[in-house]
Amino acid sequence: MDPSEPNDAGSGSGAPQAGNPEAPTSTVIAQLAPLAELFAKDPLELTDAEIDTIVIAMRAKRNLWAQAEATASPRAKPRKAAEITVAPPSLDLGDLGI
Amino acid sequence: MNDPNTSTNPSAVTPRQFEPLSTWLPKNTSFSANSFGVQLAWDSTSMGALKKCPRYYHYTVMRGLRSNHESPHLTFGIGMHRALEHYDKARAAGTEHETAIRDTVKAEMIRTWGWASDHTAKNRETFIRAIVWYLDHFGESDPAVTVSINGVPAVELSFRIKSDIDTGGGFPEPILLCGHLDKIVDFGGQKWVLDRKTTGSTISTQWFDSFTPDPQFSQYAFAGAVGFEYPVAGVIVDGIQCAVGFNRFQRGFAPRPKAIIEEWYADTMYWIRLAQSFAEASHWPMNDKSCSMYGGCAFRSICAKPPSVREDFLQANFHQVQWDPMIPR
């Protein structure tokens, strides 16, 4: 694939978006230029479409990871954020006046 | 005279002979031009180094020495701050989320070109991944909303605050507290400083607890309250867990009530006076209980060698990158 050309990973219509539930994440990744190629390229020569490709590939990886997390056994799953996030304390500091 | 480096008599060792003064004098505007070794402008990095070990402070802050084998953790952490500042600034300027992400990724692809890390969880690709994942997690509809100061979004804030002490003596110079805040946000009706921290560990309540007490966050809260006249409730910590195949994010809170900030301020003045006493003695003693902390001190191998050969090893394994808290970002 010529990375200088608009590609399927771009933001144009018909592009497989990582967030599109109709496009399986593994398919999205397979259609993208190999990340290694983009990371090996002089970044000053990266096109906007190639930057978009990197972003979409990273999002696709996140979707894959999230899917794997969702199907993991309960024992192996980490605690949910809501269980360990510390609630902001209610403070009335007023003017510190230091 | 006995060679102090080979003598078995400790009394023969004179600390001031250890390192030549000529190597001590990089240009650093945070230090006094009149009193050798006296730091006038203190940020949390300088103070943290002093508290960790005066000798470490001497090497890193005064002389600006950095290992030639830079830690991927340091590179990754500094890069995350830089990247998210880039995004925050773009968003504050009205750039929409997707464009700001693209601009940030492009900038960081350029800035990290040539970074060769063999760390499996902290390398160029996982760095870009962490940026995209973090900004998708928190970026677009973050409930922590950036506040405005005089109509300007409160991002990338540099501060200098005059303390109520000076160096004393015949030519007293004021002592300043200075530094940089990522941003001040409104969350749940209260004002908070927001900071991001990366970790290789699973983020837990214990991890958040480690930021209280913490001098960096106390100084941030102090700056928010005094430097920017906001009654800051504390610091919001966005934890970024960096693993080989994923990143996880958790948001926690490190509150700083008024009494805690006042105590931190009083203690900090004490530490600054102590640093001045080290400078007056031209000796920064080693705190050898800290050598194995924080993942092991970068200067441990140096301090383990006889004083007479330390300079040779420093020159072979370290380079100079001056840390000057007075330079705004």
Coordinates of C-alpha atoms in Angstrom, one line a residue:
Chain A
M1 CA 0.0 0.0 0.0
D2 CA 1.3 3.4 -0.9
P3 CA 1.2 5.3 2.4
S4 CA 1.1 8.6 0.6
E5 CA -2.3 7.9 -0.8
P6 CA -5.5 8.2 1.0
N7 CA -6.2 4.8 2.5
D8 CA -8.9 2.8 4.0
A9 CA -7.8 3.8 7.4
G10 CA -8.3 7.5 6.7
S11 CA -11.2 9.5 7.9
G12 CA -13.1 9.5 4.6
S13 CA -16.4 7.7 4.0
G14 CA -16.2 4.0 4.0
A15 CA -13.1 3.9 6.1
P16 CA -13.1 1.0 8.6
Q17 CA -13.3 2.9 11.9
A18 CA -12.0 1.2 15.0
G19 CA -15.0 2.4 16.9
N20 CA -17.4 1.1 14.3
P21 CA -19.1 -2.0 15.8
E22 CA -19.8 -3.3 12.3
A23 CA -16.1 -3.6 11.5
P24 CA -14.4 -6.3 13.5
T25 CA -11.4 -5.0 15.2
S26 CA -9.1 -7.7 13.9
T27 CA -10.3 -6.8 10.4
V28 CA -9.5 -3.2 10.9
I29 CA -6.0 -4.0 12.1
A30 CA -5.4 -6.3 9.1
Q31 CA -6.4 -3.6 6.7
L32 CA -4.0 -1.1 8.1
A33 CA -0.5 -0.5 7.0
P34 CA 1.9 -2.4 9.4
L35 CA 2.6 -0.1 12.3
A36 CA 6.2 -1.1 12.2
E37 CA 6.5 0.5 8.8
L38 CA 5.0 3.7 10.0
F39 CA 7.2 3.8 13.1
A40 CA 10.3 3.2 10.9
K41 CA 9.5 6.0 8.6
D42 CA 11.0 9.5 9.0
P43 CA 8.2 11.2 11.0
L44 CA 8.7 14.4 9.0
E45 CA 7.5 12.6 6.0
L46 CA 4.4 11.0 7.6
T47 CA 1.2 12.2 5.9
D48 CA -1.9 13.1 7.8
A49 CA -3.5 9.9 6.5
E50 CA -0.6 7.9 8.0
I51 CA -1.0 9.7 11.3
D52 CA -4.7 8.8 11.2
T53 CA -3.7 5.2 10.5
I54 CA -1.5 5.1 13.6
V55 CA -4.3 6.5 15.7
I56 CA -6.9 4.1 14.3
A57 CA -4.5 1.2 14.8
M58 CA -4.0 2.1 18.4
R59 CA -7.8 2.4 18.9
A60 CA -8.2 -1.0 17.3
K61 CA -5.7 -2.5 19.7
R62 CA -7.7 -0.9 22.6
N63 CA -10.9 -2.5 21.3
L64 CA -9.1 -5.9 21.1
W65 CA -7.8 -5.5 24.6
A66 CA -11.2 -4.5 25.9
Q67 CA -12.8 -7.5 24.2
A68 CA -10.3 -9.8 25.8
E69 CA -10.8 -8.2 29.2
A70 CA -14.6 -8.6 28.8
T71 CA -14.2 -12.3 28.1
A72 CA -11.6 -13.0 30.7
S73 CA -12.6 -15.2 33.6
P74 CA -13.9 -13.2 36.6
R75 CA -11.1 -14.3 38.8
A76 CA -8.5 -12.9 36.3
K77 CA -10.4 -9.7 35.7
P78 CA -9.1 -6.6 37.5
R79 CA -11.3 -4.7 39.8
K80 CA -13.4 -2.1 38.1
A81 CA -12.5 1.5 38.2
A82 CA -15.6 2.4 40.2
E83 CA -14.5 0.0 43.0
I84 CA -11.2 1.6 43.6
T85 CA -11.5 5.2 42.5
V86 CA -11.1 7.5 45.4
A87 CA -14.0 9.8 45.8
P88 CA -13.1 13.5 46.0
P89 CA -13.4 14.6 49.6
S90 CA -15.7 17.4 50.4
L91 CA -13.6 20.3 51.5
D92 CA -14.4 23.8 52.4
L93 CA -11.1 25.5 52.4
G94 CA -12.1 29.0 51.9
D95 CA -9.3 31.5 51.4
L96 CA -6.0 29.9 52.4
G97 CA -4.6 33.3 53.2
I98 CA -1.0 32.1 53.2
Chain B
M1 CA 50.1 13.7 53.3
N2 CA 48.1 10.5 53.1
D3 CA 46.0 9.9 50.1
P4 CA 42.5 10.4 51.6
N5 CA 41.1 7.9 49.2
T6 CA 43.3 5.0 50.3
S7 CA 43.8 6.0 53.9
T8 CA 42.2 3.7 56.5
N9 CA 42.0 6.7 58.8
P10 CA 38.6 8.4 58.4
S11 CA 39.9 11.5 60.0
A12 CA 42.3 11.9 57.1
V13 CA 39.4 12.4 54.7
T14 CA 38.5 16.0 54.0
P15 CA 35.2 16.1 52.2
R16 CA 36.0 19.4 50.4
Q17 CA 38.8 17.7 48.6
F18 CA 36.6 15.1 47.0
E19 CA 35.5 17.1 43.9
P20 CA 37.2 20.0 42.2
L21 CA 35.3 23.2 42.5
S22 CA 35.9 24.0 38.9
T23 CA 33.4 21.3 37.9
W24 CA 30.6 22.8 40.1
L25 CA 29.7 25.9 38.2
P26 CA 27.2 25.5 35.4
K27 CA 25.1 28.5 34.7
N28 CA 21.9 28.2 36.6
T29 CA 19.8 31.3 37.3
S30 CA 18.0 29.6 40.2
F31 CA 21.2 29.9 42.2
S32 CA 22.6 32.9 43.8
A33 CA 25.3 34.8 41.9
N34 CA 26.7 36.1 45.1
S35 CA 26.7 33.1 47.4
F36 CA 28.2 29.9 46.0
G37 CA 25.9 26.9 46.0
V38 CA 22.9 28.8 47.5
Q39 CA 19.7 28.0 45.6
L40 CA 17.2 30.9 45.5
A41 CA 14.4 29.4 43.4
W42 CA 13.1 26.1 44.5
D43 CA 10.8 23.8 42.5
S44 CA 9.6 20.4 43.7
T45 CA 12.3 18.6 41.7
S46 CA 15.0 20.4 43.5
M47 CA 13.4 20.0 46.9
G48 CA 12.7 16.3 46.2
A49 CA 16.4 15.7 45.3
L50 CA 17.5 17.5 48.4
K51 CA 15.3 15.4 50.7
K52 CA 16.2 12.2 48.9
C53 CA 20.0 12.8 49.4
P54 CA 22.0 16.0 49.6
R55 CA 24.7 14.4 47.5
Y56 CA 22.2 13.4 44.9
Y57 CA 20.9 17.0 45.0
H58 CA 24.5 18.2 44.5
Y59 CA 25.0 16.0 41.4
T60 CA 21.6 16.4 39.7
V61 CA 20.5 19.9 40.6
M62 CA 23.7 21.8 41.1
R63 CA 25.8 20.1 38.5
G64 CA 22.9 18.9 36.3
L65 CA 24.4 15.5 35.8
R66 CA 22.3 12.9 33.9
S67 CA 23.2 9.3 33.2
N68 CA 24.3 8.5 29.6
H69 CA 22.0 5.6 29.8
E70 CA 18.8 7.5 30.3
S71 CA 16.0 5.6 32.0
P72 CA 13.1 4.7 29.7
H73 CA 10.8 5.5 32.6
L74 CA 12.1 9.0 32.7
T75 CA 11.8 9.5 29.0
F76 CA 8.4 8.0 28.9
G77 CA 7.1 10.1 31.8
I78 CA 8.5 13.4 30.5
G79 CA 7.1 12.6 27.1
M80 CA 3.6 11.9 28.5
H81 CA 3.6 15.3 30.3
R82 CA 4.8 17.0 27.1
A83 CA 2.3 15.2 24.9
L84 CA -0.7 15.9 27.1
E85 CA 0.3 19.5 27.5
H86 CA 0.3 19.7 23.7
Y87 CA -3.2 18.3 23.6
D88 CA -4.5 20.5 26.5
K89 CA -3.1 23.6 24.8
A90 CA -4.7 22.7 21.5
R91 CA -8.0 22.0 23.2
A92 CA -7.8 25.3 25.1
A93 CA -7.3 27.1 21.8
G94 CA -10.5 25.6 20.5
T95 CA -9.1 22.7 18.5
E96 CA -11.6 19.8 18.4
H97 CA -10.7 16.5 20.0
E98 CA -9.8 14.4 16.9
T99 CA -7.6 17.1 15.4
A100 CA -5.9 17.7 18.7
I101 CA -5.1 14.0 19.0
R102 CA -3.7 13.9 15.5
D103 CA -1.5 17.0 16.1
T104 CA -0.3 15.5 19.4
V105 CA 0.6 12.1 17.8
K106 CA 2.3 13.8 14.9
A107 CA 4.4 16.0 17.2
E108 CA 5.4 13.1 19.4
M109 CA 6.3 10.9 16.4
I110 CA 8.7 13.6 15.5
R111 CA 10.0 14.3 19.0
T112 CA 10.6 10.6 19.8
W113 CA 12.3 9.8 16.4
G114 CA 15.4 7.9 17.3
W115 CA 14.4 6.9 20.8
A116 CA 15.6 3.4 21.0
S117 CA 14.2 1.8 24.1
D118 CA 14.3 -2.0 24.6
H119 CA 11.9 -1.8 27.5
T120 CA 8.9 -3.9 26.5
A121 CA 6.3 -1.6 28.1
K122 CA 8.0 1.8 27.7
N123 CA 9.1 2.3 24.1
R124 CA 8.1 4.5 21.2
E125 CA 5.1 2.5 20.1
T126 CA 3.7 1.9 23.6
F127 CA 4.2 5.6 24.2
I128 CA 2.1 6.6 21.2
R129 CA -0.4 4.0 22.2
A130 CA -0.7 5.4 25.8
I131 CA -1.3 8.9 24.4
V132 CA -4.2 7.7 22.2
W133 CA -5.7 5.5 24.8
Y134 CA -5.5 8.2 27.5
L135 CA -7.0 10.9 25.4
D136 CA -9.8 8.6 24.3
H137 CA -10.4 7.7 27.9
F138 CA -10.3 11.2 29.4
G139 CA -9.9 13.7 26.6
E140 CA -13.2 14.5 24.8
S141 CA -15.7 14.6 27.6
D142 CA -13.6 14.9 30.7
P143 CA -15.7 16.0 33.8
A144 CA -12.6 17.8 35.1
V145 CA -13.1 21.0 33.2
T146 CA -10.2 23.4 32.7
V147 CA -10.8 26.7 34.4
S148 CA -10.0 30.1 33.1
I149 CA -7.8 32.8 34.7
N150 CA -8.6 36.2 33.4
G151 CA -10.2 34.6 30.4
V152 CA -7.2 32.4 29.6
P153 CA -7.4 28.6 30.0
A154 CA -5.4 27.6 33.0
V155 CA -3.0 25.2 31.3
E156 CA 0.8 25.1 31.4
L157 CA 1.0 27.4 34.3
S158 CA 4.5 28.5 35.4
F159 CA 4.6 30.2 38.9
R160 CA 7.1 32.0 41.0
I161 CA 6.1 32.9 44.6
K162 CA 8.2 34.9 46.9
S163 CA 8.5 33.2 50.3
D164 CA 8.8 35.0 53.6
I165 CA 12.5 34.1 54.1
D166 CA 15.7 35.2 52.5
T167 CA 19.3 34.1 52.5
G168 CA 20.2 36.5 55.4
G169 CA 23.7 37.9 55.9
G170 CA 24.9 41.2 54.5
F171 CA 23.3 40.8 51.1
P172 CA 20.0 39.0 51.7
E173 CA 18.4 37.6 48.6
P174 CA 14.8 36.5 48.5
I175 CA 13.8 32.8 48.3
L176 CA 11.3 31.8 45.7
L177 CA 9.1 28.8 45.2
C178 CA 8.6 28.1 41.5
G179 CA 7.4 25.4 39.2
H180 CA 4.9 24.4 36.6
L181 CA 1.3 23.1 36.8
D182 CA -0.3 21.1 34.0
K183 CA -3.6 22.7 34.6
I184 CA -6.2 23.7 37.1
V185 CA -9.6 22.1 36.7
D186 CA -13.1 22.3 38.2
F187 CA -14.3 19.0 39.3
G188 CA -17.5 18.5 41.3
G189 CA -17.6 22.2 42.1
Q190 CA -14.1 22.4 43.5
K191 CA -10.9 23.5 42.0
W192 CA -8.1 21.0 41.7
V193 CA -4.6 20.9 40.1
L194 CA -4.5 18.0 37.6
D195 CA -1.4 15.9 37.2
R196 CA -0.6 12.7 35.4
K197 CA 1.6 9.9 36.6
T198 CA 2.8 6.8 34.8
T199 CA 3.4 3.5 36.6
G200 CA 4.3 -0.1 35.7
S201 CA 2.2 -1.4 38.6
T202 CA -1.5 -2.0 38.9
I203 CA -3.1 1.2 40.1
S204 CA -4.7 0.8 43.5
T205 CA -5.8 2.9 46.4
Q206 CA -2.4 2.3 47.9
W207 CA -0.8 3.8 44.8
F208 CA -3.0 6.9 45.2
D209 CA -2.2 7.0 48.9
S210 CA 1.5 7.3 48.1
F211 CA 0.9 10.9 47.0
T212 CA -0.1 12.0 50.5
P213 CA 2.1 13.3 51.9
D214 CA 4.1 14.2 48.8
P215 CA 6.1 17.5 48.4
Q216 CA 5.4 17.9 44.7
F217 CA 1.6 17.8 45.2
S218 CA 1.7 20.0 48.2
Q219 CA 3.7 22.6 46.3
Y220 CA 1.2 22.3 43.5
A221 CA -1.7 22.9 45.9
F222 CA 0.2 25.8 47.5
A223 CA 0.9 27.3 44.0
G224 CA -2.8 26.9 43.0
A225 CA -3.9 28.7 46.2
V226 CA -1.3 31.4 46.5
G227 CA 0.1 31.8 43.0
F228 CA -3.2 31.7 41.2
E229 CA -5.5 32.7 44.0
Y230 CA -7.7 29.6 43.8
P231 CA -8.7 27.7 46.9
V232 CA -7.4 24.5 45.4
A233 CA -8.7 21.4 47.2
G234 CA -5.7 19.3 46.2
V235 CA -4.4 17.4 43.2
I236 CA -6.3 15.1 40.9
V237 CA -4.0 12.3 39.8
D238 CA -4.6 10.5 36.5
G239 CA -2.7 7.2 36.9
I240 CA -1.5 5.7 33.7
Q241 CA -0.6 2.0 34.0
C242 CA 1.9 1.0 31.3
A243 CA 2.0 -2.7 30.5
V244 CA 3.4 -4.5 27.5
G245 CA 0.0 -5.0 25.8
F246 CA -2.2 -2.4 27.4
N247 CA -2.7 0.8 29.4
R248 CA -5.2 1.2 32.2
F249 CA -6.3 4.5 33.6
Q250 CA -7.6 5.5 37.0
R251 CA -8.3 8.9 38.5
G252 CA -7.7 9.5 42.1
F253 CA -7.5 12.5 44.5
A254 CA -4.8 13.8 46.7
P255 CA -6.5 16.4 48.9
R256 CA -4.5 19.2 50.5
P257 CA -6.4 21.0 53.3
K258 CA -5.2 24.4 54.5
A259 CA -3.5 23.0 57.6
I260 CA -1.5 20.5 55.5
I261 CA -0.3 23.1 53.1
E262 CA 0.7 25.4 56.0
E263 CA 2.7 22.6 57.6
W264 CA 4.3 21.7 54.2
Y265 CA 5.3 25.4 53.8
A266 CA 6.9 25.6 57.2
D267 CA 8.8 22.4 56.7
T268 CA 10.0 23.5 53.3
M269 CA 11.5 26.7 54.7
Y270 CA 13.3 24.6 57.2
W271 CA 14.7 22.4 54.4
I272 CA 15.8 25.5 52.4
R273 CA 17.7 26.8 55.4
L274 CA 19.3 23.4 55.7
A275 CA 20.4 23.5 52.1
Q276 CA 21.9 26.9 52.7
S277 CA 24.0 25.4 55.5
F278 CA 25.2 22.7 53.1
A279 CA 26.2 25.4 50.7
E280 CA 28.0 27.4 53.4
A281 CA 30.0 24.3 54.3
S282 CA 30.5 23.4 50.7
H283 CA 29.6 19.9 51.6
W284 CA 26.5 17.9 50.6
P285 CA 26.5 14.8 52.7
M286 CA 25.5 11.4 51.4
N287 CA 22.2 10.0 52.7
D288 CA 23.2 6.4 52.3
K289 CA 19.8 5.1 53.4
S290 CA 18.4 6.3 50.1
C291 CA 20.8 4.5 47.8
S292 CA 18.5 1.6 47.2
M293 CA 15.2 3.5 47.2
Y294 CA 13.3 4.7 44.2
G295 CA 14.5 1.7 42.1
G296 CA 18.1 2.4 43.0
C297 CA 20.0 5.7 42.7
A298 CA 21.7 6.4 39.4
F299 CA 24.7 7.6 41.4
R300 CA 25.0 4.5 43.6
S301 CA 27.9 3.1 41.6
I302 CA 29.6 6.5 41.8
C303 CA 29.2 6.9 45.5
A304 CA 30.4 3.3 46.0
K305 CA 33.8 4.2 44.5
P306 CA 36.7 6.0 46.3
P307 CA 36.3 9.8 46.1
S308 CA 39.5 10.2 44.1
V309 CA 38.1 8.3 41.1
R310 CA 34.5 9.6 41.1
E311 CA 35.1 12.4 38.8
D312 CA 36.5 10.1 36.1
F313 CA 33.5 7.8 36.4
L314 CA 31.1 10.8 36.3
Q315 CA 32.7 12.2 33.2
A316 CA 32.6 8.8 31.5
N317 CA 29.0 7.9 32.4
F318 CA 27.1 11.1 32.8
H319 CA 26.5 14.3 30.8
Q320 CA 25.3 17.7 31.8
V321 CA 21.7 18.9 31.3
Q322 CA 21.2 21.9 33.5
W323 CA 18.0 21.8 35.6
D324 CA 16.9 25.4 36.0
P325 CA 13.5 25.9 37.6
M326 CA 13.5 29.6 36.7
I327 CA 13.2 28.8 33.0
P328 CA 9.4 28.8 32.2
R329 CA 8.1 26.2 29.8

